[in-house]
Amino acid sequence: MGLLIVSGLSGAGKSLAVHALEDIGYFCIDNLPPALLGKFIEFSRQSQEPVEKLAVVMDIRSGDYSGIGQALAQLKEQNIAYKCLFLDAQSEVLERRYKETRRRHPISIRCHVPVEEAIRREREVLAPFASQADYVIDTSVLSTAQLRDRVVSLFTADQNKGMALNIISFGFKYGLPKDSDLVFDVRCLPNPFYIPELKHKTGLDVEVYDYVMQFEESKQLADDLKRLLKTSMPLYIREGKSQLTISVGCTGGKHRSVTFALLLADYLRGIGYQPELLHRDIQRGV
């Protein structure tokens, strides 16, 4: 049985992640009390129709904060293999989501504190879990569709390389992707934004791609990044890394970063990897 433990901050998108997991064949249990995890797994194993892929959501709604860690420790003692997915978001984004939906935070309900304090307490409680998670997704700037695509790509990835690989183009003016492992800054290259006929195009347009890559410094940087990835990718896999997120940033996330994200994705596919590509900020300002 493939067991996935899902947790994260309230309002970060766990429900959407669960829906995506169900779409790819996971049997999902939401808000399972940690004390019942071991019993539920044993029941699933003894069933006449064993569950092949099980996702269990455990978070602060149960009120048993320490129980999550204890339940995971028990799985390790019983040699039950599992992976952990953690959904995160910036605190100000979570506050805005609660205000927009007019829902109350679970800790606000239980402890009668403002949502800002509730988020702070929740982040503190879940910090150990977040630091040990195999997969972390920062949903601060992801749309519903983008979050679904990230979840699907993580858990339907080609497993013969042993690692889910994501490449994200982004704009520094909108913030760094929180779940980045490697960040490449291409703001040092000539900017198509200042070319009138290219300003409103993106790196997906051949005119922009060709403009960025016509310069010798662009070609040299591309070669250097390819060599770095060719050397480092096998090392990450050897160390057992489950997820690698490569973020490529320029100022606005529409021209240079998109060009280089495309270039690196094509290169990695050419040497046998299966990266998922996300252009986070390409539609901003449209």
PDB file of C-alpha atoms in Angstrom:
ATOM      1  CA  MET A   1       0.000   0.000   0.000  1.00  0.00           C
ATOM      2  CA  GLY A   2       1.249   3.460  -0.894  1.00  0.00           C
ATOM      3  CA  LEU A   3       0.611   5.664   2.134  1.00  0.00           C
ATOM      4  CA  LEU A   4       0.633   9.459   1.922  1.00  0.00           C
ATOM      5  CA  ILE A   5       0.207  11.658   5.000  1.00  0.00           C
ATOM      6  CA  VAL A   6      -1.189  15.091   4.123  1.00  0.00           C
ATOM      7  CA  SER A   7      -0.979  18.030   6.494  1.00  0.00           C
ATOM      8  CA  GLY A   8      -0.490  21.766   6.419  1.00  0.00           C
ATOM      9  CA  LEU A   9      -1.820  25.088   7.535  1.00  0.00           C
ATOM     10  CA  SER A  10      -5.544  25.722   7.635  1.00  0.00           C
ATOM     11  CA  GLY A  11      -6.552  27.575   4.470  1.00  0.00           C
ATOM     12  CA  ALA A  12      -3.464  26.458   2.518  1.00  0.00           C
ATOM     13  CA  GLY A  13      -5.407  24.183   0.165  1.00  0.00           C
ATOM     14  CA  LYS A  14      -5.519  20.710   1.723  1.00  0.00           C
ATOM     15  CA  SER A  15      -9.072  20.095   0.504  1.00  0.00           C
ATOM     16  CA  LEU A  16      -8.103  20.950  -3.067  1.00  0.00           C
ATOM     17  CA  ALA A  17      -5.064  18.671  -2.787  1.00  0.00           C
ATOM     18  CA  VAL A  18      -7.273  15.826  -1.569  1.00  0.00           C
ATOM     19  CA  HIS A  19      -9.619  16.276  -4.528  1.00  0.00           C
ATOM     20  CA  ALA A  20      -6.639  16.065  -6.890  1.00  0.00           C
ATOM     21  CA  LEU A  21      -5.376  12.919  -5.161  1.00  0.00           C
ATOM     22  CA  GLU A  22      -8.797  11.299  -5.478  1.00  0.00           C
ATOM     23  CA  ASP A  23      -8.729  12.053  -9.203  1.00  0.00           C
ATOM     24  CA  ILE A  24      -5.525  10.005  -9.596  1.00  0.00           C
ATOM     25  CA  GLY A  25      -6.763   7.005  -7.651  1.00  0.00           C
ATOM     26  CA  TYR A  26      -6.028   7.687  -3.985  1.00  0.00           C
ATOM     27  CA  PHE A  27      -8.499   6.627  -1.300  1.00  0.00           C
ATOM     28  CA  CYS A  28      -8.585   9.731   0.924  1.00  0.00           C
ATOM     29  CA  ILE A  29      -9.526  10.133   4.578  1.00  0.00           C
ATOM     30  CA  ASP A  30      -9.860  13.713   5.830  1.00  0.00           C
ATOM     31  CA  ASN A  31      -9.315  14.810   9.446  1.00  0.00           C
ATOM     32  CA  LEU A  32      -8.436  11.377  10.810  1.00  0.00           C
ATOM     33  CA  PRO A  33      -7.584  11.479  14.546  1.00  0.00           C
ATOM     34  CA  PRO A  34      -3.894  10.521  14.826  1.00  0.00           C
ATOM     35  CA  ALA A  35      -4.659   7.805  17.384  1.00  0.00           C
ATOM     36  CA  LEU A  36      -6.711   5.934  14.763  1.00  0.00           C
ATOM     37  CA  LEU A  37      -4.086   5.957  12.005  1.00  0.00           C
ATOM     38  CA  GLY A  38      -2.454   2.637  12.902  1.00  0.00           C
ATOM     39  CA  LYS A  39      -5.792   0.886  13.340  1.00  0.00           C
ATOM     40  CA  PHE A  40      -7.114   2.214  10.048  1.00  0.00           C
ATOM     41  CA  ILE A  41      -4.023   1.029   8.156  1.00  0.00           C
ATOM     42  CA  GLU A  42      -4.330  -2.425   9.690  1.00  0.00           C
ATOM     43  CA  PHE A  43      -8.018  -2.536   8.759  1.00  0.00           C
ATOM     44  CA  SER A  44      -7.167  -1.495   5.178  1.00  0.00           C
ATOM     45  CA  ARG A  45      -4.569  -4.248   4.880  1.00  0.00           C
ATOM     46  CA  GLN A  46      -6.979  -6.930   6.082  1.00  0.00           C
ATOM     47  CA  SER A  47      -9.799  -5.837   3.801  1.00  0.00           C
ATOM     48  CA  GLN A  48     -10.889  -8.177   1.023  1.00  0.00           C
ATOM     49  CA  GLU A  49     -10.148  -5.352  -1.386  1.00  0.00           C
ATOM     50  CA  PRO A  50      -6.894  -3.829  -0.054  1.00  0.00           C
ATOM     51  CA  VAL A  51      -6.342  -0.110  -0.647  1.00  0.00           C
ATOM     52  CA  GLU A  52      -3.427   0.376  -3.024  1.00  0.00           C
ATOM     53  CA  LYS A  53      -3.007   4.133  -2.544  1.00  0.00           C
ATOM     54  CA  LEU A  54      -4.130   5.778   0.696  1.00  0.00           C
ATOM     55  CA  ALA A  55      -3.946   9.482   1.579  1.00  0.00           C
ATOM     56  CA  VAL A  56      -4.704  10.520   5.162  1.00  0.00           C
ATOM     57  CA  VAL A  57      -5.149  14.152   6.205  1.00  0.00           C
ATOM     58  CA  MET A  58      -4.049  14.963   9.753  1.00  0.00           C
ATOM     59  CA  ASP A  59      -3.903  18.517  11.057  1.00  0.00           C
ATOM     60  CA  ILE A  60      -4.791  20.729  14.001  1.00  0.00           C
ATOM     61  CA  ARG A  61      -8.547  20.222  13.647  1.00  0.00           C
ATOM     62  CA  SER A  62      -8.332  17.092  15.805  1.00  0.00           C
ATOM     63  CA  GLY A  63      -6.877  19.119  18.680  1.00  0.00           C
ATOM     64  CA  ASP A  64      -4.323  16.348  19.284  1.00  0.00           C
ATOM     65  CA  TYR A  65      -1.215  18.309  18.281  1.00  0.00           C
ATOM     66  CA  SER A  66       1.374  15.917  19.691  1.00  0.00           C
ATOM     67  CA  GLY A  67      -0.532  12.917  18.372  1.00  0.00           C
ATOM     68  CA  ILE A  68       0.552  13.559  14.774  1.00  0.00           C
ATOM     69  CA  GLY A  69       4.213  13.106  15.622  1.00  0.00           C
ATOM     70  CA  GLN A  70       3.463  10.067  17.771  1.00  0.00           C
ATOM     71  CA  ALA A  71       1.419   8.456  14.999  1.00  0.00           C
ATOM     72  CA  LEU A  72       4.237   8.919  12.490  1.00  0.00           C
ATOM     73  CA  ALA A  73       6.786   7.568  14.953  1.00  0.00           C
ATOM     74  CA  GLN A  74       4.615   4.489  15.397  1.00  0.00           C
ATOM     75  CA  LEU A  75       4.566   3.944  11.631  1.00  0.00           C
ATOM     76  CA  LYS A  76       8.366   3.980  11.590  1.00  0.00           C
ATOM     77  CA  GLU A  77       8.527   1.520  14.481  1.00  0.00           C
ATOM     78  CA  GLN A  78       6.256  -0.816  12.525  1.00  0.00           C
ATOM     79  CA  ASN A  79       8.338  -0.377   9.351  1.00  0.00           C
ATOM     80  CA  ILE A  80       5.349   1.054   7.488  1.00  0.00           C
ATOM     81  CA  ALA A  81       6.634   3.165   4.587  1.00  0.00           C
ATOM     82  CA  TYR A  82       4.970   6.503   3.961  1.00  0.00           C
ATOM     83  CA  LYS A  83       5.508   9.905   2.384  1.00  0.00           C
ATOM     84  CA  CYS A  84       4.445  13.299   3.735  1.00  0.00           C
ATOM     85  CA  LEU A  85       2.899  16.196   1.798  1.00  0.00           C
ATOM     86  CA  PHE A  86       2.738  19.589   3.526  1.00  0.00           C
ATOM     87  CA  LEU A  87       0.650  22.515   2.229  1.00  0.00           C
ATOM     88  CA  ASP A  88       1.924  25.959   3.240  1.00  0.00           C
ATOM     89  CA  ALA A  89       1.202  29.600   2.435  1.00  0.00           C
ATOM     90  CA  GLN A  90       2.325  33.018   3.599  1.00  0.00           C
ATOM     91  CA  SER A  91       0.575  34.177   6.761  1.00  0.00           C
ATOM     92  CA  GLU A  92      -0.839  37.321   5.151  1.00  0.00           C
ATOM     93  CA  VAL A  93      -2.301  35.201   2.346  1.00  0.00           C
ATOM     94  CA  LEU A  94      -3.969  32.884   4.852  1.00  0.00           C
ATOM     95  CA  GLU A  95      -5.397  35.869   6.725  1.00  0.00           C
ATOM     96  CA  ARG A  96      -6.839  37.269   3.497  1.00  0.00           C
ATOM     97  CA  ARG A  97      -8.380  33.930   2.566  1.00  0.00           C
ATOM     98  CA  TYR A  98     -10.141  33.691   5.916  1.00  0.00           C
ATOM     99  CA  LYS A  99     -11.453  37.221   5.613  1.00  0.00           C
ATOM    100  CA  GLU A 100     -12.690  36.602   2.070  1.00  0.00           C
ATOM    101  CA  THR A 101     -14.486  33.353   2.944  1.00  0.00           C
ATOM    102  CA  ARG A 102     -15.657  34.587   6.372  1.00  0.00           C
ATOM    103  CA  ARG A 103     -14.753  31.232   7.849  1.00  0.00           C
ATOM    104  CA  ARG A 104     -13.203  30.897  11.294  1.00  0.00           C
ATOM    105  CA  HIS A 105      -9.830  29.332  11.957  1.00  0.00           C
ATOM    106  CA  PRO A 106     -10.015  26.108  14.026  1.00  0.00           C
ATOM    107  CA  ILE A 107      -7.752  27.560  16.713  1.00  0.00           C
ATOM    108  CA  SER A 108      -9.800  30.781  16.764  1.00  0.00           C
ATOM    109  CA  ILE A 109     -12.880  28.702  17.517  1.00  0.00           C
ATOM    110  CA  ARG A 110     -11.174  26.621  20.192  1.00  0.00           C
ATOM    111  CA  CYS A 111      -9.067  29.287  21.906  1.00  0.00           C
ATOM    112  CA  HIS A 112     -11.008  32.501  21.151  1.00  0.00           C
ATOM    113  CA  VAL A 113      -8.036  34.303  19.572  1.00  0.00           C
ATOM    114  CA  PRO A 114      -7.839  36.474  16.413  1.00  0.00           C
ATOM    115  CA  VAL A 115      -7.034  34.728  13.142  1.00  0.00           C
ATOM    116  CA  GLU A 116      -3.543  36.270  13.056  1.00  0.00           C
ATOM    117  CA  GLU A 117      -2.669  34.681  16.398  1.00  0.00           C
ATOM    118  CA  ALA A 118      -4.322  31.406  15.403  1.00  0.00           C
ATOM    119  CA  ILE A 119      -2.152  31.170  12.281  1.00  0.00           C
ATOM    120  CA  ARG A 120       0.967  31.948  14.311  1.00  0.00           C
ATOM    121  CA  ARG A 121       0.175  29.185  16.809  1.00  0.00           C
ATOM    122  CA  GLU A 122      -0.661  26.691  14.093  1.00  0.00           C
ATOM    123  CA  ARG A 123       2.579  27.399  12.220  1.00  0.00           C
ATOM    124  CA  GLU A 124       4.543  26.888  15.423  1.00  0.00           C
ATOM    125  CA  VAL A 125       2.815  23.576  16.184  1.00  0.00           C
ATOM    126  CA  LEU A 126       3.257  22.181  12.672  1.00  0.00           C
ATOM    127  CA  ALA A 127       6.837  23.399  12.146  1.00  0.00           C
ATOM    128  CA  PRO A 128       8.435  20.016  13.022  1.00  0.00           C
ATOM    129  CA  PHE A 129       6.135  18.242  10.589  1.00  0.00           C
ATOM    130  CA  ALA A 130       6.832  20.764   7.820  1.00  0.00           C
ATOM    131  CA  SER A 131      10.593  20.426   8.253  1.00  0.00           C
ATOM    132  CA  GLN A 132      10.431  16.651   7.795  1.00  0.00           C
ATOM    133  CA  ALA A 133       7.919  16.539   4.927  1.00  0.00           C
ATOM    134  CA  ASP A 134       8.958  14.849   1.688  1.00  0.00           C
ATOM    135  CA  TYR A 135       6.920  17.286  -0.408  1.00  0.00           C
ATOM    136  CA  VAL A 136       6.150  20.917   0.378  1.00  0.00           C
ATOM    137  CA  ILE A 137       3.882  23.073  -1.770  1.00  0.00           C
ATOM    138  CA  ASP A 138       3.588  26.809  -1.129  1.00  0.00           C
ATOM    139  CA  THR A 139       0.135  27.787  -2.384  1.00  0.00           C
ATOM    140  CA  SER A 140       0.465  31.534  -1.769  1.00  0.00           C
ATOM    141  CA  VAL A 141       0.254  32.500  -5.436  1.00  0.00           C
ATOM    142  CA  LEU A 142      -1.081  29.313  -6.992  1.00  0.00           C
ATOM    143  CA  SER A 143      -4.484  29.211  -8.620  1.00  0.00           C
ATOM    144  CA  THR A 144      -6.792  26.272  -7.998  1.00  0.00           C
ATOM    145  CA  ALA A 145      -5.788  24.762 -11.338  1.00  0.00           C
ATOM    146  CA  GLN A 146      -2.076  25.284 -10.677  1.00  0.00           C
ATOM    147  CA  LEU A 147      -2.308  23.609  -7.266  1.00  0.00           C
ATOM    148  CA  ARG A 148      -4.110  20.643  -8.784  1.00  0.00           C
ATOM    149  CA  ASP A 149      -1.464  20.346 -11.498  1.00  0.00           C
ATOM    150  CA  ARG A 150       1.336  20.438  -8.908  1.00  0.00           C
ATOM    151  CA  VAL A 151      -0.242  17.679  -6.839  1.00  0.00           C
ATOM    152  CA  VAL A 152      -0.966  15.512  -9.865  1.00  0.00           C
ATOM    153  CA  SER A 153       2.560  15.985 -11.216  1.00  0.00           C
ATOM    154  CA  LEU A 154       4.108  15.011  -7.879  1.00  0.00           C
ATOM    155  CA  PHE A 155       2.239  11.754  -7.516  1.00  0.00           C
ATOM    156  CA  THR A 156       2.051  10.594 -11.108  1.00  0.00           C
ATOM    157  CA  ALA A 157       5.681  11.396 -11.910  1.00  0.00           C
ATOM    158  CA  ASP A 158       7.945   8.869 -13.609  1.00  0.00           C
ATOM    159  CA  GLN A 159       9.320   6.927 -10.660  1.00  0.00           C
ATOM    160  CA  ASN A 160      12.306   5.335 -12.368  1.00  0.00           C
ATOM    161  CA  LYS A 161      14.303   8.448 -11.505  1.00  0.00           C
ATOM    162  CA  GLY A 162      13.069   8.371  -7.925  1.00  0.00           C
ATOM    163  CA  MET A 163      12.272  12.075  -7.756  1.00  0.00           C
ATOM    164  CA  ALA A 164       9.498  14.484  -8.730  1.00  0.00           C
ATOM    165  CA  LEU A 165      11.045  17.381 -10.643  1.00  0.00           C
ATOM    166  CA  ASN A 166       9.403  20.803 -11.015  1.00  0.00           C
ATOM    167  CA  ILE A 167      10.626  23.856 -12.917  1.00  0.00           C
ATOM    168  CA  ILE A 168       8.959  27.185 -12.126  1.00  0.00           C
ATOM    169  CA  SER A 169       9.410  30.511 -13.890  1.00  0.00           C
ATOM    170  CA  PHE A 170       8.567  33.489 -11.700  1.00  0.00           C
ATOM    171  CA  GLY A 171       8.949  37.230 -11.226  1.00  0.00           C
ATOM    172  CA  PHE A 172      11.036  38.494  -8.315  1.00  0.00           C
ATOM    173  CA  LYS A 173       8.645  41.450  -7.961  1.00  0.00           C
ATOM    174  CA  TYR A 174       5.961  38.962  -6.872  1.00  0.00           C
ATOM    175  CA  GLY A 175       8.122  37.046  -4.424  1.00  0.00           C
ATOM    176  CA  LEU A 176      10.284  33.952  -4.433  1.00  0.00           C
ATOM    177  CA  PRO A 177       8.505  30.557  -4.674  1.00  0.00           C
ATOM    178  CA  LYS A 178       8.704  29.284  -1.119  1.00  0.00           C
ATOM    179  CA  ASP A 179       9.212  25.642  -2.062  1.00  0.00           C
ATOM    180  CA  SER A 180      12.285  26.367  -4.217  1.00  0.00           C
ATOM    181  CA  ASP A 181      15.344  24.138  -3.876  1.00  0.00           C
ATOM    182  CA  LEU A 182      17.447  25.832  -6.559  1.00  0.00           C
ATOM    183  CA  VAL A 183      16.930  29.451  -7.641  1.00  0.00           C
ATOM    184  CA  PHE A 184      18.483  30.827 -10.826  1.00  0.00           C
ATOM    185  CA  ASP A 185      18.362  34.600 -11.314  1.00  0.00           C
ATOM    186  CA  VAL A 186      18.377  35.651 -14.992  1.00  0.00           C
ATOM    187  CA  ARG A 187      17.815  39.370 -14.408  1.00  0.00           C
ATOM    188  CA  CYS A 188      21.415  39.856 -15.513  1.00  0.00           C
ATOM    189  CA  LEU A 189      20.398  39.267 -19.139  1.00  0.00           C
ATOM    190  CA  PRO A 190      19.035  41.846 -21.635  1.00  0.00           C
ATOM    191  CA  ASN A 191      15.339  42.478 -20.963  1.00  0.00           C
ATOM    192  CA  PRO A 192      12.809  42.112 -23.836  1.00  0.00           C
ATOM    193  CA  PHE A 193      10.391  44.247 -21.822  1.00  0.00           C
ATOM    194  CA  TYR A 194      12.112  47.356 -23.194  1.00  0.00           C
ATOM    195  CA  ILE A 195      11.641  46.294 -26.815  1.00  0.00           C
ATOM    196  CA  PRO A 196       8.224  47.728 -27.860  1.00  0.00           C
ATOM    197  CA  GLU A 197       7.270  44.852 -30.146  1.00  0.00           C
ATOM    198  CA  LEU A 198       8.210  42.276 -27.464  1.00  0.00           C
ATOM    199  CA  LYS A 199       6.904  43.989 -24.330  1.00  0.00           C
ATOM    200  CA  HIS A 200       3.466  42.376 -24.419  1.00  0.00           C
ATOM    201  CA  LYS A 201       4.700  38.952 -25.548  1.00  0.00           C
ATOM    202  CA  THR A 202       6.159  36.212 -23.323  1.00  0.00           C
ATOM    203  CA  GLY A 203       8.944  33.683 -23.398  1.00  0.00           C
ATOM    204  CA  LEU A 204       6.477  31.246 -24.958  1.00  0.00           C
ATOM    205  CA  ASP A 205       6.642  33.360 -28.122  1.00  0.00           C
ATOM    206  CA  VAL A 206       9.483  32.456 -30.433  1.00  0.00           C
ATOM    207  CA  GLU A 207      10.352  36.144 -30.975  1.00  0.00           C
ATOM    208  CA  VAL A 208      11.060  36.617 -27.260  1.00  0.00           C
ATOM    209  CA  TYR A 209      12.893  33.298 -26.919  1.00  0.00           C
ATOM    210  CA  ASP A 210      15.128  34.111 -29.880  1.00  0.00           C
ATOM    211  CA  TYR A 211      15.793  37.633 -28.598  1.00  0.00           C
ATOM    212  CA  VAL A 212      16.916  36.389 -25.169  1.00  0.00           C
ATOM    213  CA  MET A 213      19.078  33.598 -26.562  1.00  0.00           C
ATOM    214  CA  GLN A 214      20.806  35.657 -29.264  1.00  0.00           C
ATOM    215  CA  PHE A 215      23.263  37.115 -26.751  1.00  0.00           C
ATOM    216  CA  GLU A 216      26.564  35.441 -25.967  1.00  0.00           C
ATOM    217  CA  GLU A 217      26.045  35.897 -22.215  1.00  0.00           C
ATOM    218  CA  SER A 218      22.696  34.088 -22.448  1.00  0.00           C
ATOM    219  CA  LYS A 219      24.274  31.166 -24.249  1.00  0.00           C
ATOM    220  CA  GLN A 220      27.108  30.998 -21.719  1.00  0.00           C
ATOM    221  CA  LEU A 221      24.728  31.100 -18.762  1.00  0.00           C
ATOM    222  CA  ALA A 222      22.574  28.378 -20.324  1.00  0.00           C
ATOM    223  CA  ASP A 223      25.610  26.150 -20.828  1.00  0.00           C
ATOM    224  CA  ASP A 224      26.740  26.714 -17.237  1.00  0.00           C
ATOM    225  CA  LEU A 225      23.299  25.856 -15.825  1.00  0.00           C
ATOM    226  CA  LYS A 226      23.078  22.721 -17.955  1.00  0.00           C
ATOM    227  CA  ARG A 227      26.455  21.532 -16.664  1.00  0.00           C
ATOM    228  CA  LEU A 228      25.386  22.237 -13.072  1.00  0.00           C
ATOM    229  CA  LEU A 229      22.167  20.254 -13.449  1.00  0.00           C
ATOM    230  CA  LYS A 230      23.834  17.380 -15.281  1.00  0.00           C
ATOM    231  CA  THR A 231      26.239  17.024 -12.348  1.00  0.00           C
ATOM    232  CA  SER A 232      23.837  17.673  -9.471  1.00  0.00           C
ATOM    233  CA  MET A 233      20.718  15.747 -10.524  1.00  0.00           C
ATOM    234  CA  PRO A 234      22.213  12.256  -9.998  1.00  0.00           C
ATOM    235  CA  LEU A 235      23.572  13.400  -6.633  1.00  0.00           C
ATOM    236  CA  TYR A 236      20.130  14.530  -5.429  1.00  0.00           C
ATOM    237  CA  ILE A 237      18.671  11.197  -6.517  1.00  0.00           C
ATOM    238  CA  ARG A 238      21.445   9.242  -4.810  1.00  0.00           C
ATOM    239  CA  GLU A 239      20.717  11.078  -1.565  1.00  0.00           C
ATOM    240  CA  GLY A 240      17.067  10.022  -1.803  1.00  0.00           C
ATOM    241  CA  LYS A 241      15.510  13.428  -2.441  1.00  0.00           C
ATOM    242  CA  SER A 242      11.816  12.944  -3.264  1.00  0.00           C
ATOM    243  CA  GLN A 243      11.110  16.374  -4.791  1.00  0.00           C
ATOM    244  CA  LEU A 244      13.282  18.995  -6.455  1.00  0.00           C
ATOM    245  CA  THR A 245      11.947  22.410  -7.425  1.00  0.00           C
ATOM    246  CA  ILE A 246      14.060  24.565  -9.724  1.00  0.00           C
ATOM    247  CA  SER A 247      12.908  28.189  -9.862  1.00  0.00           C
ATOM    248  CA  VAL A 248      14.042  30.588 -12.587  1.00  0.00           C
ATOM    249  CA  GLY A 249      13.343  34.248 -11.941  1.00  0.00           C
ATOM    250  CA  CYS A 250      13.433  37.537 -13.800  1.00  0.00           C
ATOM    251  CA  THR A 251      11.828  40.845 -12.887  1.00  0.00           C
ATOM    252  CA  GLY A 252       8.235  40.212 -13.970  1.00  0.00           C
ATOM    253  CA  GLY A 253       8.211  36.489 -14.709  1.00  0.00           C
ATOM    254  CA  LYS A 254       7.107  36.794 -18.342  1.00  0.00           C
ATOM    255  CA  HIS A 255      10.160  36.963 -20.609  1.00  0.00           C
ATOM    256  CA  ARG A 256      13.655  35.851 -19.555  1.00  0.00           C
ATOM    257  CA  SER A 257      12.580  33.460 -16.800  1.00  0.00           C
ATOM    258  CA  VAL A 258      10.053  31.746 -19.073  1.00  0.00           C
ATOM    259  CA  THR A 259      12.673  31.399 -21.799  1.00  0.00           C
ATOM    260  CA  PHE A 260      15.209  29.784 -19.472  1.00  0.00           C
ATOM    261  CA  ALA A 261      12.617  27.580 -17.773  1.00  0.00           C
ATOM    262  CA  LEU A 262      11.649  26.231 -21.208  1.00  0.00           C
ATOM    263  CA  LEU A 263      15.290  25.752 -22.147  1.00  0.00           C
ATOM    264  CA  LEU A 264      16.165  23.873 -18.947  1.00  0.00           C
ATOM    265  CA  ALA A 265      13.047  21.714 -19.123  1.00  0.00           C
ATOM    266  CA  ASP A 266      13.879  20.697 -22.692  1.00  0.00           C
ATOM    267  CA  TYR A 267      17.463  19.945 -21.700  1.00  0.00           C
ATOM    268  CA  LEU A 268      16.457  17.796 -18.716  1.00  0.00           C
ATOM    269  CA  ARG A 269      13.962  15.844 -20.828  1.00  0.00           C
ATOM    270  CA  GLY A 270      16.740  15.254 -23.332  1.00  0.00           C
ATOM    271  CA  ILE A 271      18.938  13.585 -20.700  1.00  0.00           C
ATOM    272  CA  GLY A 272      16.182  11.357 -19.342  1.00  0.00           C
ATOM    273  CA  TYR A 273      14.288  13.317 -16.686  1.00  0.00           C
ATOM    274  CA  GLN A 274      10.589  14.202 -16.647  1.00  0.00           C
ATOM    275  CA  PRO A 275      10.197  17.768 -15.344  1.00  0.00           C
ATOM    276  CA  GLU A 276       6.836  19.443 -14.835  1.00  0.00           C
ATOM    277  CA  LEU A 277       6.834  23.067 -15.987  1.00  0.00           C
ATOM    278  CA  LEU A 278       4.898  25.916 -14.348  1.00  0.00           C
ATOM    279  CA  HIS A 279       4.996  29.575 -15.444  1.00  0.00           C
ATOM    280  CA  ARG A 280       3.748  31.117 -12.212  1.00  0.00           C
ATOM    281  CA  ASP A 281       3.525  34.790 -13.127  1.00  0.00           C
ATOM    282  CA  ILE A 282       3.180  34.742 -16.895  1.00  0.00           C
ATOM    283  CA  GLN A 283      -0.425  36.029 -16.805  1.00  0.00           C
ATOM    284  CA  ARG A 284       0.135  38.824 -14.296  1.00  0.00           C
ATOM    285  CA  GLY A 285      -0.564  42.267 -15.639  1.00  0.00           C
ATOM    286  CA  VAL A 286      -2.393  40.877 -18.672  1.00  0.00           C
TER     287      VAL A 286
END
